[in-house]
GROMACS .gro file of C-alpha atoms in nm:
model
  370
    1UNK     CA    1   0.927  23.690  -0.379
    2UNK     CA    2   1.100  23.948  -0.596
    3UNK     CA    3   1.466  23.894  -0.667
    4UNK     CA    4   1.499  24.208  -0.925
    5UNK     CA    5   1.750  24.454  -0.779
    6UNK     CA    6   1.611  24.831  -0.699
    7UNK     CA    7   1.672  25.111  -0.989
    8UNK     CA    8   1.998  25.167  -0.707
    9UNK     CA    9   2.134  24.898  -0.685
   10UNK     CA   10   2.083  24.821  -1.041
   11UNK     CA   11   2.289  25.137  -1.111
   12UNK     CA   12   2.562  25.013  -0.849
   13UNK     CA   13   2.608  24.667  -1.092
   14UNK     CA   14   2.606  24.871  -1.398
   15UNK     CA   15   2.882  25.131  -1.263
   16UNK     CA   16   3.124  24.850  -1.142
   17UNK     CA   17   3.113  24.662  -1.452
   18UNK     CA   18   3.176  25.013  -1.646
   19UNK     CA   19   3.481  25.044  -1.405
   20UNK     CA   20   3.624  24.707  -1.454
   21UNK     CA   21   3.534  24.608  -1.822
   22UNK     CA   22   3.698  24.956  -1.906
   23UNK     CA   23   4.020  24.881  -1.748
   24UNK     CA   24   4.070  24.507  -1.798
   25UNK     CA   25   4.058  24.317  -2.158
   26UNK     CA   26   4.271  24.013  -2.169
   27UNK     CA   27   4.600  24.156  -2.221
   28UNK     CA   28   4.551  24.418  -1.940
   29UNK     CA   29   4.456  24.163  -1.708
   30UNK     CA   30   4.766  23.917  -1.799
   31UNK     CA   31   4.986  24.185  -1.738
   32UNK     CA   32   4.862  24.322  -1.399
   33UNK     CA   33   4.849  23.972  -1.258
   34UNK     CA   34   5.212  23.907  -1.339
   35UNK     CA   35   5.333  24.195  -1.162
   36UNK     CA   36   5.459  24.218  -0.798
   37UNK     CA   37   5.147  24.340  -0.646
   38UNK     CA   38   4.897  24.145  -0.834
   39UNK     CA   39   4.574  24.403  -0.891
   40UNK     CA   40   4.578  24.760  -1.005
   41UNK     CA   41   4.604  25.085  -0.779
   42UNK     CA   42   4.416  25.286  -1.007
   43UNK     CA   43   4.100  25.062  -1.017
   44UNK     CA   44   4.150  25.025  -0.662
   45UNK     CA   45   4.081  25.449  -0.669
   46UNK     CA   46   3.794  25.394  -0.886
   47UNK     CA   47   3.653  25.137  -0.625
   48UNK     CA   48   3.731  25.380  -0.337
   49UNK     CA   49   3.589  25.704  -0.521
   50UNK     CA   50   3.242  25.552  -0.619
   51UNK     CA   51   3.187  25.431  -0.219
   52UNK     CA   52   3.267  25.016  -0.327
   53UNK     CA   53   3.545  25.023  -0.077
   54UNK     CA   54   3.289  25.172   0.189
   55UNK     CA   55   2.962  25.009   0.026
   56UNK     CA   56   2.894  24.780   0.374
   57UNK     CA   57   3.044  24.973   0.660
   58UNK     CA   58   2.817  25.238   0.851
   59UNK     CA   59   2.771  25.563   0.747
   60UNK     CA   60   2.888  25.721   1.065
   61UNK     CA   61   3.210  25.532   0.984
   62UNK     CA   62   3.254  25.652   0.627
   63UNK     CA   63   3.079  25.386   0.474
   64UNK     CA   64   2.750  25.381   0.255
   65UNK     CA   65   2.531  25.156   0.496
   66UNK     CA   66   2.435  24.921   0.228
   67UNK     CA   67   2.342  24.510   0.252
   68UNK     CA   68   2.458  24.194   0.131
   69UNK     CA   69   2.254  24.237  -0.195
   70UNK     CA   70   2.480  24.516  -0.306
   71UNK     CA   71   2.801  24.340  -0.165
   72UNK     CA   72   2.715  24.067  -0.379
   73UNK     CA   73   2.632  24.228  -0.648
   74UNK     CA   74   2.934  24.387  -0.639
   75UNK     CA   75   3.093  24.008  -0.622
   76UNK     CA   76   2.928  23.926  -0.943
   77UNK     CA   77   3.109  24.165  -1.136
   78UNK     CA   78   3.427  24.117  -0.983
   79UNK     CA   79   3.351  23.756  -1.091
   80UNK     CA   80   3.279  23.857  -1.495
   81UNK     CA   81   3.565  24.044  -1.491
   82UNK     CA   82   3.810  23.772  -1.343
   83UNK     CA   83   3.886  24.151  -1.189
   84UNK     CA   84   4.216  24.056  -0.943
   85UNK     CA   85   4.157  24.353  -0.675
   86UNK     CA   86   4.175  24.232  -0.297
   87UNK     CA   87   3.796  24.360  -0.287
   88UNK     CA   88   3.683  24.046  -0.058
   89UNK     CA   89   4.003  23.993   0.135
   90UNK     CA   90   4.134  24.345   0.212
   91UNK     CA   91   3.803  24.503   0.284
   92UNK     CA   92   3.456  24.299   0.296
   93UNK     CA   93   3.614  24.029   0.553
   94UNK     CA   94   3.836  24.247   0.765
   95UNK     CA   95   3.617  24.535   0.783
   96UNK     CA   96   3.339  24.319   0.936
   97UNK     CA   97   3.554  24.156   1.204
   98UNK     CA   98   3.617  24.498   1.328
   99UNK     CA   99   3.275  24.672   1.312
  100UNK     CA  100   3.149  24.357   1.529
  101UNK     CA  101   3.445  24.417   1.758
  102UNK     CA  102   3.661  24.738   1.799
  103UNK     CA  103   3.520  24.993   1.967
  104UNK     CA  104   3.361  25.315   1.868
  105UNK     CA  105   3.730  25.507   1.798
  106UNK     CA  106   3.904  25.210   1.684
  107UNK     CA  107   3.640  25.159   1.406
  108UNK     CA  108   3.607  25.461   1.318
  109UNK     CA  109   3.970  25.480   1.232
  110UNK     CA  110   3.972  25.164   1.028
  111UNK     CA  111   3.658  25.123   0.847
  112UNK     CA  112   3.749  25.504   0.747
  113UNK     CA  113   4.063  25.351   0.584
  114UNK     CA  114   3.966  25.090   0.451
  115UNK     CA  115   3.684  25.300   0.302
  116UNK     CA  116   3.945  25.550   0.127
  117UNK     CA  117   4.123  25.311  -0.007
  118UNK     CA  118   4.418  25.437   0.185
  119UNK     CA  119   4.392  25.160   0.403
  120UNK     CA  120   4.471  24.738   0.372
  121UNK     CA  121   4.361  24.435   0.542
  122UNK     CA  122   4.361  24.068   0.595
  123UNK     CA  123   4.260  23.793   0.826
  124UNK     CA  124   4.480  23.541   0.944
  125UNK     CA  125   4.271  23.257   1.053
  126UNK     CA  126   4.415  22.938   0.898
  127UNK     CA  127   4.669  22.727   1.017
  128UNK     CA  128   4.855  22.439   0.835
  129UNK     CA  129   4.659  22.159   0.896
  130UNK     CA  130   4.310  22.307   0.903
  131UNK     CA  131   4.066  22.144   0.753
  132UNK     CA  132   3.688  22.359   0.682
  133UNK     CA  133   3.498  22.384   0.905
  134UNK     CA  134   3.703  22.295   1.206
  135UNK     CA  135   3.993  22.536   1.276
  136UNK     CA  136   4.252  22.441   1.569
  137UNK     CA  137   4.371  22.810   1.646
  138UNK     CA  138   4.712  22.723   1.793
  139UNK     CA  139   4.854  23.058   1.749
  140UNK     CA  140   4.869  23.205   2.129
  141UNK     CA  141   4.801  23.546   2.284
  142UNK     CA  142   4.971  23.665   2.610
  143UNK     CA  143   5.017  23.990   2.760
  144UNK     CA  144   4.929  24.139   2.452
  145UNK     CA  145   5.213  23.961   2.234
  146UNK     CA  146   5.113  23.668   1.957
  147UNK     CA  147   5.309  23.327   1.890
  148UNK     CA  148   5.255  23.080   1.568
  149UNK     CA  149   5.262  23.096   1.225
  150UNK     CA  150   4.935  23.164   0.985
  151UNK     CA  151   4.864  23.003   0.619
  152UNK     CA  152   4.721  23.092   0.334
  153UNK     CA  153   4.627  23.436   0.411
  154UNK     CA  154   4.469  23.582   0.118
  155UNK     CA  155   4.623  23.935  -0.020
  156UNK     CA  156   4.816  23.899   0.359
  157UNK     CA  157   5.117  24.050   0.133
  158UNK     CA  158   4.993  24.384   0.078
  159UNK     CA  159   4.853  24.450   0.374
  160UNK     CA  160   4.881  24.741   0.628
  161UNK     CA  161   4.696  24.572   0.952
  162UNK     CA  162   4.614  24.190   1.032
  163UNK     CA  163   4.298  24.058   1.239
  164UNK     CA  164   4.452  23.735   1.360
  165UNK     CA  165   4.261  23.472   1.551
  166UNK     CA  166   4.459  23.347   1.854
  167UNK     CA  167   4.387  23.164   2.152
  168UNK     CA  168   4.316  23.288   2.440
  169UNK     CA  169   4.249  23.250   2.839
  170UNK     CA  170   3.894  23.283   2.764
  171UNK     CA  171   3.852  23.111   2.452
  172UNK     CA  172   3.922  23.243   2.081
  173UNK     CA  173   4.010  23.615   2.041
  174UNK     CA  174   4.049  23.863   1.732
  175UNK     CA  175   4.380  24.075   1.759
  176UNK     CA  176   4.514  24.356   1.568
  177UNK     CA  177   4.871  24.334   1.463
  178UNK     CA  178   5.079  24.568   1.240
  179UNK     CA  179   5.176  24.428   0.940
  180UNK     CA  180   5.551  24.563   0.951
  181UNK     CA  181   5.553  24.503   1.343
  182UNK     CA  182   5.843  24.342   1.484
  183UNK     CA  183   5.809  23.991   1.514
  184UNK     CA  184   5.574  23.995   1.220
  185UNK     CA  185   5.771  23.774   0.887
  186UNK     CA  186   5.524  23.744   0.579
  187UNK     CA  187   5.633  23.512   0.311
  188UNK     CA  188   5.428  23.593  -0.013
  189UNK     CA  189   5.345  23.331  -0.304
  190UNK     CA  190   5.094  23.338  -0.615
  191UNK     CA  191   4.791  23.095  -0.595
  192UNK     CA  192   4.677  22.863  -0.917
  193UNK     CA  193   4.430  23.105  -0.973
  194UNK     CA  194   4.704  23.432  -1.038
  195UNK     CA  195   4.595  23.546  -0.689
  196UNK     CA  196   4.829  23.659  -0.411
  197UNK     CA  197   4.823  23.454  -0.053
  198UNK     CA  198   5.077  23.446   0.237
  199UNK     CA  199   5.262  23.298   0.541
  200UNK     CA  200   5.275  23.530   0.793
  201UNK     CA  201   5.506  23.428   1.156
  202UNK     CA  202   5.461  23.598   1.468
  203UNK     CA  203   5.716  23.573   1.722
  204UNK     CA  204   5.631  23.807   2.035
  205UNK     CA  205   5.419  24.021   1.808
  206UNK     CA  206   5.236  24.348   1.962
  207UNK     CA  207   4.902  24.328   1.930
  208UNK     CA  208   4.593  24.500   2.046
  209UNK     CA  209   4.247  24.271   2.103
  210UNK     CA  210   3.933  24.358   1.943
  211UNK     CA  211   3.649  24.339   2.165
  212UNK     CA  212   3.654  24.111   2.426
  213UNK     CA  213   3.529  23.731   2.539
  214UNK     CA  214   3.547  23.472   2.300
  215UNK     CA  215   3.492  23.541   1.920
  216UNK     CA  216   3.431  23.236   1.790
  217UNK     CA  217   3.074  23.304   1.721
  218UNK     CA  218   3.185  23.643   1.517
  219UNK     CA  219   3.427  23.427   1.299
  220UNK     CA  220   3.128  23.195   1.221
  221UNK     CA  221   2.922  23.480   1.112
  222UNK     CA  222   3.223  23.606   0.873
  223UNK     CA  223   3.200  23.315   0.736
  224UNK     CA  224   2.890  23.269   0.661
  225UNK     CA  225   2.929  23.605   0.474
  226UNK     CA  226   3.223  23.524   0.284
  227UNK     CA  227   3.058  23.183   0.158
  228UNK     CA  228   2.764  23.404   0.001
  229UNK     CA  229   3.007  23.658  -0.141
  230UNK     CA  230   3.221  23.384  -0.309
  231UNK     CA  231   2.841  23.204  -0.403
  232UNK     CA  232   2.805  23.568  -0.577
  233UNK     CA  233   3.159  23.573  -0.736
  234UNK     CA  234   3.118  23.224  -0.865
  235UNK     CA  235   2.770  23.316  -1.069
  236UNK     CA  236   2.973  23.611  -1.231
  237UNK     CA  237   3.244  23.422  -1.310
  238UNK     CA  238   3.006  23.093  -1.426
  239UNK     CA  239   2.798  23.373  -1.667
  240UNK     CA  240   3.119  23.502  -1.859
  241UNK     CA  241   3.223  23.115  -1.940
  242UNK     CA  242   2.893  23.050  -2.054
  243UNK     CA  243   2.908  23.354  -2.276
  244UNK     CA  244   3.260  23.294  -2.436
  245UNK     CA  245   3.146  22.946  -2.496
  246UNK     CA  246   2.810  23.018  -2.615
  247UNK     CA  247   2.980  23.317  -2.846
  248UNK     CA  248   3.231  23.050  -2.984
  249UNK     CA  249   2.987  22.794  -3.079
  250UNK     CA  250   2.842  23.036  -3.290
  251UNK     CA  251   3.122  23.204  -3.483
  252UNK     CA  252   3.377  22.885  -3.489
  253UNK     CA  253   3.331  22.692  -3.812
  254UNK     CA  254   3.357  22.314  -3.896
  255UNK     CA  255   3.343  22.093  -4.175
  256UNK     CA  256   3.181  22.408  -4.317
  257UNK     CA  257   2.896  22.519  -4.049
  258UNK     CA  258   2.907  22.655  -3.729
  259UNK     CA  259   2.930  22.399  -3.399
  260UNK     CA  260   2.595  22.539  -3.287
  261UNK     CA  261   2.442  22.384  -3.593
  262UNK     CA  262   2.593  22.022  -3.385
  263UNK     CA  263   2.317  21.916  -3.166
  264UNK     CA  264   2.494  21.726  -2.973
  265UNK     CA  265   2.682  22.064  -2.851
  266UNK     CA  266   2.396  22.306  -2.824
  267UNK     CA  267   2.253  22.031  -2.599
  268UNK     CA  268   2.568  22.060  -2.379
  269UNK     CA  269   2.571  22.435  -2.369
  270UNK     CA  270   2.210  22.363  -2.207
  271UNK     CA  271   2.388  22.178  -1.980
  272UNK     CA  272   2.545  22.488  -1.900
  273UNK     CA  273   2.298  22.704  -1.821
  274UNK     CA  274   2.102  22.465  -1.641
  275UNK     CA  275   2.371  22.463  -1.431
  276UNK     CA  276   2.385  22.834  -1.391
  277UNK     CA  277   2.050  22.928  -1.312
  278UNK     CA  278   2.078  22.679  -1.032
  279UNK     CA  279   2.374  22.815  -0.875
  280UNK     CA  280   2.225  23.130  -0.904
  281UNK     CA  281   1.904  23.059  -0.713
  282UNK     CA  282   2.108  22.919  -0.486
  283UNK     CA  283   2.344  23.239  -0.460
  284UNK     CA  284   2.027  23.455  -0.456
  285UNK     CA  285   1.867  23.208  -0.143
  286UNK     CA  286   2.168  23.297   0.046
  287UNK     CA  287   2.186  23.623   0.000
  288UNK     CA  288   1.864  23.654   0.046
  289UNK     CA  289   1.850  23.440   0.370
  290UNK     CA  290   2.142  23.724   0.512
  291UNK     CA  291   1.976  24.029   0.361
  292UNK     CA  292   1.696  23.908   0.630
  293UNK     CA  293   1.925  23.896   0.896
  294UNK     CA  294   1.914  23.448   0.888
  295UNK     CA  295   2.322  23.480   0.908
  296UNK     CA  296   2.284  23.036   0.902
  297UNK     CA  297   2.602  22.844   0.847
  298UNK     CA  298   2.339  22.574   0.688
  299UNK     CA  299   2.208  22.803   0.424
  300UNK     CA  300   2.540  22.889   0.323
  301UNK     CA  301   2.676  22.523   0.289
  302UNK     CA  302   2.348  22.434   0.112
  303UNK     CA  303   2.430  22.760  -0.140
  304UNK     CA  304   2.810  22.680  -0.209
  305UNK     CA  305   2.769  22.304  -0.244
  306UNK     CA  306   2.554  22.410  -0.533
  307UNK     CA  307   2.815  22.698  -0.633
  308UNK     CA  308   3.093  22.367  -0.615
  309UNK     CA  309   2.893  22.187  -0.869
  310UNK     CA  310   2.794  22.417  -1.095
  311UNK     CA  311   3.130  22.581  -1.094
  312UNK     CA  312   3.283  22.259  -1.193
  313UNK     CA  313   3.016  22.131  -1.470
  314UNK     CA  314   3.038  22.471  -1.605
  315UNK     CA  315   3.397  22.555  -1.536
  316UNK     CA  316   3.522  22.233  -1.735
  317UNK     CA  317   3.252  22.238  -1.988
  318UNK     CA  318   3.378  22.575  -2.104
  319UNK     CA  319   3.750  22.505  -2.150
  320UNK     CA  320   3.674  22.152  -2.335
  321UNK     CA  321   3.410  22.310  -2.589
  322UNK     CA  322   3.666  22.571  -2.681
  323UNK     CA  323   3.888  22.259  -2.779
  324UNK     CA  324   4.300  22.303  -2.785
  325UNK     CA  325   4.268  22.723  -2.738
  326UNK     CA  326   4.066  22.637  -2.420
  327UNK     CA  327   4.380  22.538  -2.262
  328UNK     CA  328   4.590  22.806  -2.385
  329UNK     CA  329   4.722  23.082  -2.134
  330UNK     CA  330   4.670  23.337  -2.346
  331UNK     CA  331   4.280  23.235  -2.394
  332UNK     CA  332   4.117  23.367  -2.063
  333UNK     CA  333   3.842  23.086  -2.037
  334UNK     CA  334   4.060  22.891  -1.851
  335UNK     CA  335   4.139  23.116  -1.604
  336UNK     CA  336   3.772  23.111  -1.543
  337UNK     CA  337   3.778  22.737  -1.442
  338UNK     CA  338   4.109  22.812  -1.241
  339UNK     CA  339   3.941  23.088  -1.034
  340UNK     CA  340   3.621  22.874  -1.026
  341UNK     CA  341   3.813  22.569  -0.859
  342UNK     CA  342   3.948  22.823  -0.580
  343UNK     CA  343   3.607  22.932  -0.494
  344UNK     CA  344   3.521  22.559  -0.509
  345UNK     CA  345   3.794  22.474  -0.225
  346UNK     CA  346   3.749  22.806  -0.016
  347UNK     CA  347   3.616  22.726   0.307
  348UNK     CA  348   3.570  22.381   0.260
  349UNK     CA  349   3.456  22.168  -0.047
  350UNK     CA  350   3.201  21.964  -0.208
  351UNK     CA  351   3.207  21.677   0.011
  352UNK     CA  352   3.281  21.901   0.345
  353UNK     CA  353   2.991  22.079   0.247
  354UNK     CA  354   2.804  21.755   0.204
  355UNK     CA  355   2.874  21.621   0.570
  356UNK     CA  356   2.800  21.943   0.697
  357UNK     CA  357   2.419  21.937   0.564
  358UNK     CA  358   2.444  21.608   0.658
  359UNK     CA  359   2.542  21.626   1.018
  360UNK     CA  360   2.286  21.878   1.018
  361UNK     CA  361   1.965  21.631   0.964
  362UNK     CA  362   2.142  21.331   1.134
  363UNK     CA  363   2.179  21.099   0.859
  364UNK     CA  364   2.508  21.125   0.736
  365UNK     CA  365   2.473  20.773   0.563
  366UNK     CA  366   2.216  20.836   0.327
  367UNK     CA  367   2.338  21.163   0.179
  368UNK     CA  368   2.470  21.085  -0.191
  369UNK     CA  369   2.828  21.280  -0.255
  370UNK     CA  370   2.772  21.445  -0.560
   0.00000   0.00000   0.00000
């Protein structure tokens, strides 16, 4: 099987790491995540003019028509560059809920958006008390207006239009809600990992439904495809930690010599990348698995229980091998392990990723929590 990208996409990777290591350093990228908004407009434009923004969505609908191997490899840079933009939450996740749902005018309108940049979404799935991969969906639809209160709704602050998940007569359905709609209050917060998330209330909020019977299925897809984007993310991010530590151990000097000349550390930088190459094969299984059209929630548990490990081993390796600095703000290594943990508890965990390939053969018992 051959995992090397095409001469394209290879030129895709190369052009969104020219975007993003251009604008952020460390300094640059302190400073945009401390303000209001979080990420930057202007490399938001950059995404939007080179087609990123469209990359996925149909060509008829403004978009580029291209796979998961290009969304991910997209991911992967966003990863190395620790690169804040809502890239995953505004666009990749929204703009599939509606190109499996709206119809032909509806999509058209949105995916167009969201391709120009012009345009901002989120989905508001979770509820307070959710636990991955069960979701309870108490928010309620009825004649057209929406009742209950979402959580931890990633980027939900900045955005334009909502897909909310509500119950319905007929099951679970997707609905499309104005963000500054009456009966819509957002309450905005920073994550752990310099991120933005949000509350968001509806009380007798309009909304519109997308498609029609129940869309539980089409959630479960989404998800499948946001577990191998964050897989992708995580590798990204996993690679640049290796490198800073890798880059340290060579240039930072003790007792005269440099700590790669300390066997004992080299061996744990090994560690490392050990660790790396098999989150990556896992990462390139999954994509590879929905590049094929497999879109199996089993693939993509086996993929990010790997991408939980290895984020971890690799994640806390890096920030104690770069000693006291390692824990410094101003030192962007740990921000690495910070966004690594988030990955690691998006859509469920180790161990919920554990029972889940475990309920899957039957033999919950004799599955090992790593």
């Amino acid at each position: 099987m051959d995992f090397e990208l095409s001469d394209e996409q290879t030129m895709l990777r190369d052009t969104v790491r020219e975007v993003l290591t251009r604008k952020y350093d460390v300094e640059t990228l302190r400073k945009v995540t401390d303000t209001e908004l979080g990420w930057d407009k202007g490399v938001w434009k950059s995404l939007a003019d080179i087609g990123i923004l469209g990359l996925t969505f149909p060509e008829d609908d403004g978009g580029m028509g291209a796979g998961p191997v290009e969304f991910t490899s997209v991911m992967t840079e966003i990863g190395r560059a620790l690169a804040p933009e809502p890239y995953l939450d505004a666009v990749l996740v929204p703009g599939s809920l509606v190109a499996a749902t709206a119809d032909d005018e509806t999509r058209a309108e949105l995916l167009g958006g969201l391709a120009s940049g012009e345009l901002l979404m989120a989905f508001a799935h979770l509820e307070a008390g959710d636990r991955w991969p069960g979701a309870k969906v108490a928010t309620t639809a009825t004649d057209g207006k929406l009742n209950g209160t979402k959580v931890l709704v990633g980027h939900g602050d900045c955005a334009d239009k909502l897909v909310v998940s509500a119950r319905t007569d007929d099951g679970v359905g997707l609905f499309l809600v104005d963000a500054d709609a009456e009966g819509v209050t957002r309450t905005s917060y920073r994550t752990h990992d310099r991120r933005r998330g949000a509350q968001i209330e509806f009380s007798d909020a309009a909304a519109v439904r997308l498609g029609s019977g129940d869309a539980t299925q089409v959630i479960s897809d989404a998800e499948v495809g946001i577990q191998t984007a964050l897989c992708a993310e995580a590798v990204g991010a996993m690679e640049k930690a290796l490198d800073m530590t890798v880059d340290y151990l060579k240039t930072r000097k003790q007792f005269g010599v440099t700590l790669s000349h300390f066997q004992t550390l080299t061996q744990r930088a090994a560690d490392m990348y050990t660790q790396l190459e098999l989150a990556r094969s896992m990462s390139l299984y999954a994509t590879t698995a929905l590049a094929d059209g497999v879109c199996d929630p089993t693939i993509a548990s086996r993929a990010k229980l790997q991408i939980c490990r290895s984020g971890r081993a690799i994640g806390q390796e890096a920030v104690q091998m770069h000693g006291g600095i390692g824990m410094t703000a101003e030192y962007p290594v740990g921000h690495y392990l910070s966004r690594l943990t988030a990955i690691s508890h998006t859509l469920g965990d180790a161990a919920d990723h554990v029972s889940v390939l475990a309920r899957s053969v039957g033999d919950h018992e004799m599955v090992m929590v790593g």
